[in-house]
PDB file of C-alpha atoms in Angstrom:
ATOM      1  CA  MET A  20       5.181 -20.286  11.683  1.00 75.00           C
ATOM      2  CA  SER A  21       2.568 -17.508  11.728  1.00 85.00           C
ATOM      3  CA  ILE A  22      -0.608 -17.801   9.681  1.00 92.00           C
ATOM      4  CA  ILE A  23       0.485 -15.073   7.250  1.00 96.00           C
ATOM      5  CA  ASP A  24       3.441 -17.229   6.194  1.00 96.00           C
ATOM      6  CA  GLN A  25       0.908 -19.389   4.374  1.00 96.00           C
ATOM      7  CA  ALA A  26       0.486 -16.584   1.816  1.00 96.00           C
ATOM      8  CA  GLY A  27       4.173 -16.693   0.884  1.00 97.00           C
ATOM      9  CA  SER A  28       6.513 -13.790   0.220  1.00 97.00           C
ATOM     10  CA  VAL A  29       7.641 -11.517  -2.610  1.00 96.00           C
ATOM     11  CA  ASN A  30      10.808  -9.531  -3.230  1.00 96.00           C
ATOM     12  CA  LEU A  31      10.469  -5.780  -2.786  1.00 96.00           C
ATOM     13  CA  GLY A  32      13.719  -4.430  -4.143  1.00 94.00           C
ATOM     14  CA  ASP A  33      16.449  -6.306  -2.289  1.00 95.00           C
ATOM     15  CA  ARG A  34      14.128  -7.150   0.631  1.00 96.00           C
ATOM     16  CA  ASN A  35      11.826 -10.146   0.909  1.00 97.00           C
ATOM     17  CA  VAL A  36       8.457  -9.356   2.505  1.00 98.00           C
ATOM     18  CA  LYS A  37       5.427 -11.444   3.374  1.00 98.00           C
ATOM     19  CA  ARG A  38       2.500 -10.997   1.032  1.00 98.00           C
ATOM     20  CA  LEU A  39       0.191  -9.847   3.807  1.00 97.00           C
ATOM     21  CA  GLY A  40       1.327  -6.545   5.276  1.00 98.00           C
ATOM     22  CA  TYR A  41      -0.318  -3.597   6.953  1.00 98.00           C
ATOM     23  CA  GLY A  42      -1.398  -0.163   5.714  1.00 97.00           C
ATOM     24  CA  ALA A  43      -1.134   2.636   8.272  1.00 98.00           C
ATOM     25  CA  MET A  44      -3.516   5.178   6.691  1.00 96.00           C
ATOM     26  CA  GLN A  45      -6.347   4.492   9.145  1.00 95.00           C
ATOM     27  CA  LEU A  46      -4.143   5.280  12.144  1.00 97.00           C
ATOM     28  CA  ALA A  47      -4.717   9.003  11.550  1.00 97.00           C
ATOM     29  CA  GLY A  48      -7.949  10.822  12.406  1.00 96.00           C
ATOM     30  CA  PRO A  49     -11.120  11.041  10.283  1.00 95.00           C
ATOM     31  CA  GLY A  50     -10.339  11.786   6.644  1.00 94.00           C
ATOM     32  CA  VAL A  51      -6.728  10.713   7.290  1.00 96.00           C
ATOM     33  CA  PHE A  52      -6.296  14.074   9.004  1.00 97.00           C
ATOM     34  CA  GLY A  53      -5.256  14.900  12.543  1.00 97.00           C
ATOM     35  CA  PRO A  54      -4.597  12.530  15.447  1.00 97.00           C
ATOM     36  CA  PRO A  55      -6.395   9.210  16.001  1.00 97.00           C
ATOM     37  CA  ARG A  56      -9.437   8.984  18.235  1.00 94.00           C
ATOM     38  CA  ASP A  57      -7.605   6.413  20.373  1.00 97.00           C
ATOM     39  CA  HIS A  58      -3.833   6.805  20.465  1.00 98.00           C
ATOM     40  CA  GLY A  59      -3.339   3.703  22.575  1.00 98.00           C
ATOM     41  CA  ALA A  60      -5.351   1.585  20.168  1.00 97.00           C
ATOM     42  CA  ALA A  61      -3.206   2.797  17.267  1.00 98.00           C
ATOM     43  CA  LEU A  62      -0.046   1.707  19.078  1.00 98.00           C
ATOM     44  CA  ALA A  63      -1.626  -1.657  19.913  1.00 98.00           C
ATOM     45  CA  VAL A  64      -2.560  -2.380  16.282  1.00 98.00           C
ATOM     46  CA  LEU A  65       0.986  -1.783  15.068  1.00 98.00           C
ATOM     47  CA  ARG A  66       2.528  -3.902  17.793  1.00 98.00           C
ATOM     48  CA  GLU A  67       0.036  -6.699  17.164  1.00 98.00           C
ATOM     49  CA  ALA A  68       0.788  -6.605  13.429  1.00 98.00           C
ATOM     50  CA  VAL A  69       4.516  -7.056  13.941  1.00 98.00           C
ATOM     51  CA  ALA A  70       3.990  -9.660  16.666  1.00 97.00           C
ATOM     52  CA  SER A  71       1.816 -11.573  14.168  1.00 97.00           C
ATOM     53  CA  GLY A  72       4.646 -11.685  11.625  1.00 97.00           C
ATOM     54  CA  VAL A  73       3.927  -8.644   9.460  1.00 98.00           C
ATOM     55  CA  ASN A  74       7.180  -7.270   8.033  1.00 98.00           C
ATOM     56  CA  HIS A  75       5.807  -4.789   5.470  1.00 98.00           C
ATOM     57  CA  ILE A  76       4.160  -1.564   6.632  1.00 98.00           C
ATOM     58  CA  ASP A  77       2.882   1.039   4.181  1.00 98.00           C
ATOM     59  CA  THR A  78       2.662   4.658   5.319  1.00 98.00           C
ATOM     60  CA  SER A  79       3.228   8.274   4.323  1.00 98.00           C
ATOM     61  CA  ASP A  80       4.143  11.458   6.134  1.00 98.00           C
ATOM     62  CA  PHE A  81       1.145  13.167   4.510  1.00 97.00           C
ATOM     63  CA  TYR A  82      -1.143  10.885   6.535  1.00 97.00           C
ATOM     64  CA  GLY A  83      -2.115  13.189   9.353  1.00 97.00           C
ATOM     65  CA  PRO A  84       0.132  14.856   8.252  1.00 98.00           C
ATOM     66  CA  HIS A  85       3.067  13.376  10.213  1.00 98.00           C
ATOM     67  CA  VAL A  86       0.709  11.488  12.520  1.00 98.00           C
ATOM     68  CA  THR A  87       1.045   7.912  11.280  1.00 98.00           C
ATOM     69  CA  ASN A  88       4.838   8.024  10.991  1.00 98.00           C
ATOM     70  CA  GLN A  89       5.178   9.400  14.491  1.00 98.00           C
ATOM     71  CA  ILE A  90       2.894   6.661  15.817  1.00 98.00           C
ATOM     72  CA  ILE A  91       4.875   4.000  13.943  1.00 98.00           C
ATOM     73  CA  ARG A  92       8.073   5.276  15.507  1.00 98.00           C
ATOM     74  CA  GLU A  93       6.544   5.375  18.991  1.00 98.00           C
ATOM     75  CA  ALA A  94       5.128   1.867  18.670  1.00 98.00           C
ATOM     76  CA  LEU A  95       7.961   0.028  16.936  1.00 98.00           C
ATOM     77  CA  HIS A  96      11.281   1.872  17.122  1.00 98.00           C
ATOM     78  CA  PRO A  97      13.926   0.450  17.234  1.00 98.00           C
ATOM     79  CA  TYR A  98      12.632  -1.613  14.344  1.00 98.00           C
ATOM     80  CA  CYS A  99      13.029  -5.347  13.758  1.00 97.00           C
ATOM     81  CA  ASP A 100      15.756  -6.119  11.240  1.00 96.00           C
ATOM     82  CA  ASP A 101      13.306  -7.656   8.770  1.00 96.00           C
ATOM     83  CA  LEU A 102      10.715  -4.864   8.901  1.00 98.00           C
ATOM     84  CA  VAL A 103      10.327  -2.945   5.625  1.00 98.00           C
ATOM     85  CA  ILE A 104       8.598   0.433   5.866  1.00 98.00           C
ATOM     86  CA  VAL A 105       7.348   1.809   2.549  1.00 98.00           C
ATOM     87  CA  THR A 106       6.339   5.455   2.319  1.00 98.00           C
ATOM     88  CA  LYS A 107       5.016   7.906  -0.279  1.00 98.00           C
ATOM     89  CA  VAL A 108       5.813  11.447  -1.382  1.00 98.00           C
ATOM     90  CA  GLY A 109       4.259  13.730  -3.992  1.00 98.00           C
ATOM     91  CA  ALA A 110       1.376  15.224  -2.025  1.00 97.00           C
ATOM     92  CA  ARG A 111       0.800  17.504   0.933  1.00 97.00           C
ATOM     93  CA  ARG A 112      -2.246  18.384   3.002  1.00 96.00           C
ATOM     94  CA  GLY A 113      -4.056  21.696   3.102  1.00 95.00           C
ATOM     95  CA  THR A 114      -5.235  23.159   6.381  1.00 95.00           C
ATOM     96  CA  ASP A 115      -8.721  21.894   5.470  1.00 95.00           C
ATOM     97  CA  GLY A 116      -7.452  18.354   4.936  1.00 94.00           C
ATOM     98  CA  SER A 117      -7.364  18.638   1.143  1.00 95.00           C
ATOM     99  CA  TRP A 118      -4.841  16.659  -0.916  1.00 95.00           C
ATOM    100  CA  ILE A 119      -2.488  18.948  -2.864  1.00 96.00           C
ATOM    101  CA  PRO A 120       0.179  17.946  -5.415  1.00 97.00           C
ATOM    102  CA  ALA A 121       3.722  18.504  -4.123  1.00 97.00           C
ATOM    103  CA  PHE A 122       6.046  17.750  -7.039  1.00 96.00           C
ATOM    104  CA  SER A 123       8.701  20.471  -6.802  1.00 98.00           C
ATOM    105  CA  ARG A 124      12.305  19.592  -5.954  1.00 98.00           C
ATOM    106  CA  HIS A 125      12.004  21.422  -2.639  1.00 98.00           C
ATOM    107  CA  GLU A 126       8.740  19.703  -1.690  1.00 98.00           C
ATOM    108  CA  LEU A 127       9.967  16.226  -2.577  1.00 98.00           C
ATOM    109  CA  THR A 128      13.296  16.695  -0.812  1.00 98.00           C
ATOM    110  CA  GLN A 129      11.546  18.067   2.271  1.00 98.00           C
ATOM    111  CA  ALA A 130       9.102  15.157   2.227  1.00 98.00           C
ATOM    112  CA  VAL A 131      11.903  12.591   2.218  1.00 98.00           C
ATOM    113  CA  HIS A 132      13.599  14.331   5.144  1.00 98.00           C
ATOM    114  CA  ASP A 133      10.264  14.576   7.007  1.00 98.00           C
ATOM    115  CA  ASN A 134       9.739  10.841   6.570  1.00 98.00           C
ATOM    116  CA  LEU A 135      13.249  10.089   7.783  1.00 98.00           C
ATOM    117  CA  ARG A 136      12.854  12.282  10.857  1.00 98.00           C
ATOM    118  CA  ASN A 137       9.382  11.167  11.867  1.00 98.00           C
ATOM    119  CA  LEU A 138      10.121   7.484  11.326  1.00 98.00           C
ATOM    120  CA  GLY A 139      13.515   7.725  13.018  1.00 98.00           C
ATOM    121  CA  LEU A 140      15.425   6.284  10.059  1.00 98.00           C
ATOM    122  CA  ASP A 141      18.676   7.108   8.287  1.00 98.00           C
ATOM    123  CA  VAL A 142      17.481   5.694   4.974  1.00 98.00           C
ATOM    124  CA  LEU A 143      14.023   4.873   3.604  1.00 98.00           C
ATOM    125  CA  ASP A 144      13.610   1.312   2.277  1.00 98.00           C
ATOM    126  CA  VAL A 145      11.113   2.198  -0.463  1.00 98.00           C
ATOM    127  CA  VAL A 146       9.650   5.553  -1.475  1.00 98.00           C
ATOM    128  CA  ASN A 147       6.668   5.609  -3.834  1.00 98.00           C
ATOM    129  CA  LEU A 148       6.096   8.690  -5.935  1.00 98.00           C
ATOM    130  CA  ARG A 149       2.381   9.420  -5.610  1.00 98.00           C
ATOM    131  CA  ILE A 150       1.358  10.771  -9.015  1.00 98.00           C
ATOM    132  CA  MET A 151      -1.174  13.569  -8.586  1.00 96.00           C
ATOM    133  CA  PHE A 152      -2.301  14.590 -12.073  1.00 95.00           C
ATOM    134  CA  ASP A 153      -5.698  13.297 -10.931  1.00 93.00           C
ATOM    135  CA  VAL A 154      -6.320  12.707  -7.238  1.00 85.00           C
ATOM    136  CA  HIS A 155      -8.969  10.078  -7.964  1.00 86.00           C
ATOM    137  CA  GLY A 156      -7.051   7.808 -10.327  1.00 92.00           C
ATOM    138  CA  PRO A 157      -4.171   7.425 -12.787  1.00 96.00           C
ATOM    139  CA  ALA A 158      -3.897  10.146 -15.441  1.00 97.00           C
ATOM    140  CA  GLU A 159      -1.257  10.686 -18.086  1.00 98.00           C
ATOM    141  CA  GLY A 160       1.534  13.216 -17.665  1.00 98.00           C
ATOM    142  CA  SER A 161       5.316  13.133 -17.569  1.00 98.00           C
ATOM    143  CA  ILE A 162       6.911  12.135 -14.258  1.00 98.00           C
ATOM    144  CA  GLU A 163      10.475  12.773 -15.391  1.00 98.00           C
ATOM    145  CA  ALA A 164      11.055  15.877 -13.247  1.00 98.00           C
ATOM    146  CA  PRO A 165       9.811  14.560  -9.877  1.00 98.00           C
ATOM    147  CA  LEU A 166      11.225  11.079 -10.376  1.00 98.00           C
ATOM    148  CA  THR A 167      14.631  12.557 -11.213  1.00 98.00           C
ATOM    149  CA  VAL A 168      14.566  14.252  -7.810  1.00 98.00           C
ATOM    150  CA  LEU A 169      13.900  10.918  -6.099  1.00 98.00           C
ATOM    151  CA  ALA A 170      16.662   9.273  -8.130  1.00 98.00           C
ATOM    152  CA  ASP A 171      19.044  12.009  -6.940  1.00 98.00           C
ATOM    153  CA  LEU A 172      18.044  11.360  -3.320  1.00 98.00           C
ATOM    154  CA  GLN A 173      18.548   7.664  -3.979  1.00 98.00           C
ATOM    155  CA  ARG A 174      22.108   8.321  -5.163  1.00 98.00           C
ATOM    156  CA  GLN A 175      22.667  10.342  -1.990  1.00 98.00           C
ATOM    157  CA  GLY A 176      21.828   7.248   0.062  1.00 98.00           C
ATOM    158  CA  LEU A 177      18.593   8.579   1.583  1.00 98.00           C
ATOM    159  CA  VAL A 178      16.342   6.224  -0.417  1.00 98.00           C
ATOM    160  CA  ARG A 179      17.088   2.576  -1.231  1.00 98.00           C
ATOM    161  CA  HIS A 180      14.334   1.829  -3.718  1.00 98.00           C
ATOM    162  CA  VAL A 181      11.715   3.735  -5.692  1.00 98.00           C
ATOM    163  CA  GLY A 182       8.166   2.809  -6.651  1.00 98.00           C
ATOM    164  CA  LEU A 183       5.173   4.508  -8.242  1.00 98.00           C
ATOM    165  CA  SER A 184       1.646   5.070  -6.966  1.00 98.00           C
ATOM    166  CA  ASN A 185      -1.426   5.989  -9.035  1.00 98.00           C
ATOM    167  CA  ALA A 186       0.555   5.231 -12.189  1.00 98.00           C
ATOM    168  CA  THR A 187      -0.227   4.361 -15.801  1.00 98.00           C
ATOM    169  CA  SER A 188       1.680   1.850 -17.914  1.00 98.00           C
ATOM    170  CA  LYS A 189       3.232   4.728 -19.870  1.00 98.00           C
ATOM    171  CA  GLN A 190       4.474   6.379 -16.672  1.00 98.00           C
ATOM    172  CA  ILE A 191       5.947   3.096 -15.445  1.00 98.00           C
ATOM    173  CA  ALA A 192       7.874   2.766 -18.706  1.00 98.00           C
ATOM    174  CA  GLU A 193       9.048   6.377 -18.413  1.00 98.00           C
ATOM    175  CA  GLY A 194      10.084   5.794 -14.812  1.00 98.00           C
ATOM    176  CA  ARG A 195      12.169   2.763 -15.689  1.00 98.00           C
ATOM    177  CA  GLY A 196      14.272   4.962 -17.926  1.00 98.00           C
ATOM    178  CA  ILE A 197      15.213   7.029 -14.865  1.00 98.00           C
ATOM    179  CA  THR A 198      15.582   4.467 -12.063  1.00 98.00           C
ATOM    180  CA  GLU A 199      14.543   0.936 -11.184  1.00 98.00           C
ATOM    181  CA  ILE A 200      10.849   0.730 -10.259  1.00 98.00           C
ATOM    182  CA  VAL A 201      10.442  -1.975  -7.614  1.00 98.00           C
ATOM    183  CA  CYS A 202       6.689  -1.715  -7.079  1.00 98.00           C
ATOM    184  CA  VAL A 203       3.494  -0.152  -8.369  1.00 98.00           C
ATOM    185  CA  GLN A 204       0.735   0.867  -5.968  1.00 98.00           C
ATOM    186  CA  ASN A 205      -2.664   1.497  -7.572  1.00 97.00           C
ATOM    187  CA  GLN A 206      -6.280   1.054  -6.555  1.00 95.00           C
ATOM    188  CA  TYR A 207      -7.431  -2.495  -7.208  1.00 95.00           C
ATOM    189  CA  ASN A 208      -9.909  -4.877  -5.628  1.00 93.00           C
ATOM    190  CA  LEU A 209     -12.667  -7.329  -6.542  1.00 92.00           C
ATOM    191  CA  ALA A 210     -14.915  -4.584  -7.904  1.00 88.00           C
ATOM    192  CA  HIS A 211     -12.291  -2.127  -9.210  1.00 91.00           C
ATOM    193  CA  ARG A 212     -10.217  -4.039 -11.765  1.00 94.00           C
ATOM    194  CA  ALA A 213      -8.951  -1.512 -14.284  1.00 94.00           C
ATOM    195  CA  ASP A 214      -5.383  -2.776 -13.724  1.00 97.00           C
ATOM    196  CA  ASP A 215      -5.985  -6.409 -14.716  1.00 96.00           C
ATOM    197  CA  ARG A 216      -3.689  -6.239 -17.723  1.00 97.00           C
ATOM    198  CA  LEU A 217      -1.063  -4.178 -15.890  1.00 98.00           C
ATOM    199  CA  ILE A 218      -0.903  -6.686 -13.021  1.00 98.00           C
ATOM    200  CA  ASP A 219      -0.226  -9.517 -15.442  1.00 97.00           C
ATOM    201  CA  GLU A 220       2.512  -7.517 -17.180  1.00 97.00           C
ATOM    202  CA  LEU A 221       4.193  -6.692 -13.880  1.00 98.00           C
ATOM    203  CA  ALA A 222       3.937 -10.315 -12.745  1.00 97.00           C
ATOM    204  CA  ARG A 223       5.818 -11.451 -15.848  1.00 96.00           C
ATOM    205  CA  GLU A 224       8.501  -8.864 -15.103  1.00 95.00           C
ATOM    206  CA  GLY A 225       8.763  -9.774 -11.410  1.00 95.00           C
ATOM    207  CA  THR A 226       7.640  -6.340 -10.203  1.00 98.00           C
ATOM    208  CA  ALA A 227       5.532  -6.154  -7.050  1.00 98.00           C
ATOM    209  CA  TYR A 228       2.000  -4.802  -7.322  1.00 98.00           C
ATOM    210  CA  VAL A 229       0.497  -3.341  -4.139  1.00 98.00           C
ATOM    211  CA  PRO A 230      -3.255  -2.672  -4.403  1.00 97.00           C
ATOM    212  CA  PHE A 231      -4.476   0.135  -2.208  1.00 92.00           C
ATOM    213  CA  PHE A 232      -8.101   0.059  -1.019  1.00 87.00           C
ATOM    214  CA  PRO A 233      -8.042  -3.766  -1.324  1.00 86.00           C
ATOM    215  CA  LEU A 234     -11.277  -3.862   0.707  1.00 81.00           C
ATOM    216  CA  GLY A 235     -12.885  -0.882  -1.019  1.00 79.00           C
ATOM    217  CA  GLY A 236     -11.346   1.953   0.990  1.00 62.00           C
ATOM    218  CA  PHE A 237     -13.684   4.618   2.302  1.00 59.00           C
ATOM    219  CA  THR A 238     -16.608   2.679   0.773  1.00 60.00           C
ATOM    220  CA  PRO A 239     -16.149  -0.981   1.830  1.00 64.00           C
ATOM    221  CA  LEU A 240     -16.949  -3.699  -0.691  1.00 75.00           C
ATOM    222  CA  GLN A 241     -20.542  -4.886  -0.538  1.00 75.00           C
ATOM    223  CA  SER A 242     -21.901  -7.664  -2.737  1.00 83.00           C
ATOM    224  CA  SER A 243     -24.371 -10.504  -2.326  1.00 88.00           C
ATOM    225  CA  THR A 244     -21.939 -12.677  -4.292  1.00 89.00           C
ATOM    226  CA  LEU A 245     -19.139 -11.885  -1.868  1.00 91.00           C
ATOM    227  CA  SER A 246     -21.373 -12.472   1.138  1.00 93.00           C
ATOM    228  CA  ASN A 247     -22.664 -15.792  -0.221  1.00 93.00           C
ATOM    229  CA  VAL A 248     -19.175 -17.118  -0.926  1.00 95.00           C
ATOM    230  CA  ALA A 249     -18.041 -16.045   2.535  1.00 95.00           C
ATOM    231  CA  ALA A 250     -20.982 -17.791   4.208  1.00 95.00           C
ATOM    232  CA  ARG A 251     -20.235 -21.066   2.414  1.00 96.00           C
ATOM    233  CA  LEU A 252     -16.578 -20.907   3.484  1.00 96.00           C
ATOM    234  CA  ASP A 253     -17.347 -19.866   7.079  1.00 97.00           C
ATOM    235  CA  ALA A 254     -15.306 -16.711   6.528  1.00 97.00           C
ATOM    236  CA  THR A 255     -16.008 -12.985   6.486  1.00 95.00           C
ATOM    237  CA  PRO A 256     -16.564 -11.131   3.194  1.00 93.00           C
ATOM    238  CA  MET A 257     -13.393  -9.116   3.770  1.00 94.00           C
ATOM    239  CA  GLN A 258     -11.334 -12.277   4.294  1.00 96.00           C
ATOM    240  CA  VAL A 259     -12.655 -13.628   1.012  1.00 96.00           C
ATOM    241  CA  ALA A 260     -11.807 -10.359  -0.782  1.00 95.00           C
ATOM    242  CA  LEU A 261      -8.235 -10.520   0.512  1.00 97.00           C
ATOM    243  CA  ALA A 262      -7.859 -14.222  -0.294  1.00 97.00           C
ATOM    244  CA  TRP A 263      -9.038 -13.522  -3.851  1.00 97.00           C
ATOM    245  CA  LEU A 264      -6.326 -10.901  -4.256  1.00 97.00           C
ATOM    246  CA  LEU A 265      -3.659 -13.308  -2.991  1.00 97.00           C
ATOM    247  CA  ARG A 266      -4.867 -15.838  -5.554  1.00 96.00           C
ATOM    248  CA  ARG A 267      -5.126 -13.234  -8.347  1.00 97.00           C
ATOM    249  CA  ALA A 268      -1.374 -12.958  -9.059  1.00 97.00           C
ATOM    250  CA  PRO A 269       1.850 -14.053  -7.310  1.00 97.00           C
ATOM    251  CA  ASN A 270       3.347 -10.550  -7.340  1.00 97.00           C
ATOM    252  CA  ILE A 271       0.513  -8.965  -5.321  1.00 98.00           C
ATOM    253  CA  LEU A 272       1.399  -7.638  -1.870  1.00 98.00           C
ATOM    254  CA  LEU A 273      -1.510  -6.711   0.398  1.00 97.00           C
ATOM    255  CA  ILE A 274      -1.611  -3.792   2.825  1.00 97.00           C
ATOM    256  CA  PRO A 275      -5.115  -3.811   4.339  1.00 96.00           C
ATOM    257  CA  GLY A 276      -5.479  -1.085   6.941  1.00 94.00           C
ATOM    258  CA  THR A 277      -7.417  -0.934  10.167  1.00 95.00           C
ATOM    259  CA  SER A 278      -7.351   0.810  13.522  1.00 96.00           C
ATOM    260  CA  SER A 279      -8.772  -2.256  15.310  1.00 96.00           C
ATOM    261  CA  VAL A 280      -6.789  -5.206  16.650  1.00 98.00           C
ATOM    262  CA  GLY A 281      -9.811  -7.427  16.046  1.00 97.00           C
ATOM    263  CA  HIS A 282     -10.074  -6.419  12.395  1.00 96.00           C
ATOM    264  CA  LEU A 283      -6.310  -6.798  11.999  1.00 97.00           C
ATOM    265  CA  ARG A 284      -6.491 -10.410  13.168  1.00 97.00           C
ATOM    266  CA  GLU A 285      -9.423 -11.014  10.836  1.00 96.00           C
ATOM    267  CA  ASN A 286      -7.492  -9.602   7.886  1.00 96.00           C
ATOM    268  CA  LEU A 287      -4.349 -11.601   8.605  1.00 97.00           C
ATOM    269  CA  ALA A 288      -6.350 -14.819   8.881  1.00 97.00           C
ATOM    270  CA  ALA A 289      -7.178 -14.441   5.177  1.00 97.00           C
ATOM    271  CA  ALA A 290      -3.703 -15.845   4.460  1.00 97.00           C
ATOM    272  CA  GLY A 291      -4.961 -19.275   5.473  1.00 95.00           C
ATOM    273  CA  LEU A 292      -8.206 -19.154   3.492  1.00 96.00           C
ATOM    274  CA  MET A 293      -8.177 -21.381   0.434  1.00 94.00           C
ATOM    275  CA  LEU A 294     -10.710 -20.424  -2.223  1.00 96.00           C
ATOM    276  CA  PRO A 295     -12.066 -23.285  -4.360  1.00 96.00           C
ATOM    277  CA  ASP A 296     -12.123 -22.781  -8.111  1.00 95.00           C
ATOM    278  CA  GLU A 297     -15.901 -22.374  -8.205  1.00 96.00           C
ATOM    279  CA  ALA A 298     -15.677 -19.531  -5.679  1.00 96.00           C
ATOM    280  CA  ILE A 299     -13.010 -17.841  -7.799  1.00 95.00           C
ATOM    281  CA  GLU A 300     -15.295 -18.050 -10.843  1.00 94.00           C
ATOM    282  CA  GLU A 301     -18.165 -16.436  -8.926  1.00 94.00           C
ATOM    283  CA  LEU A 302     -15.984 -13.675  -7.530  1.00 94.00           C
ATOM    284  CA  ASN A 303     -14.454 -12.911 -10.917  1.00 92.00           C
ATOM    285  CA  GLN A 304     -17.909 -11.951 -12.146  1.00 88.00           C
ATOM    286  CA  MET A 305     -18.133  -9.149  -9.601  1.00 84.00           C
ATOM    287  CA  ALA A 306     -16.075  -6.899 -11.866  1.00 72.00           C
ATOM    288  CA  ASP A 307     -18.627  -7.297 -14.666  1.00 51.00           C
ATOM    289  CA  ILE A 308     -21.476  -6.531 -12.275  1.00 46.00           C
ATOM    290  CA  ALA A 309     -19.679  -3.444 -10.910  1.00 45.00           C
ATOM    291  CA  ALA A 310     -18.954  -2.195 -14.423  1.00 41.00           C
TER     292      ALA A 310
END
């Protein structure tokens, strides 16, 4: 049994995945644009993740663009039977690396086919619609038109399951009227906890919640509270942040990203870190401090 088995597993559609997965965003170049600085290291991280028991990889063809999916295919294809690759559509990249909404039927259809081609798949396990009314966070707006396109592609057999990214509760409810929503992927971590109520609602409904930037993203989490708890537990602050998320709710799936094998091993070891109740109480206060 690998150490990540200690964190348990959660259903993602009709697939069961371990709660500690891997996010591929950092495999692209700076700003998630262009090729990686070290192509060989990117391949090694992916292979180490799967060898360590990871069976849930999060990616998108607009990382690079195309870069991360092509690296995933080079490193891991043909894929293990239990590996679930989750991707995203709804955005494209400008020549300057900017993030641009891509919600038209043509853009969404092309994105699904790009993902299929670059990953070397006949069908995508899960496709998240990245909602782009506000690049920086969830914002209201109807998702009926783009989600209907994904539902059509699902009926064609190109997509097994559909999720939402950067979504509000209202958009999740709207989406459920169009197709089953198997997961929600929003920003959430120790310091950024706007989705507390949403996570609890989804947990009651048995819907997976996948926090992106679980370690703070482009600005890593920094807190004396976090550092002090980590020191007492002989762990790293990032391991404590991940362990807190695993404890936060049973429906949370983690996809911490890294381009380093050493950091990957550190992240995965968080599955075996047990946080005492007093540490949980201290860490919970970080949200109040950040606010």
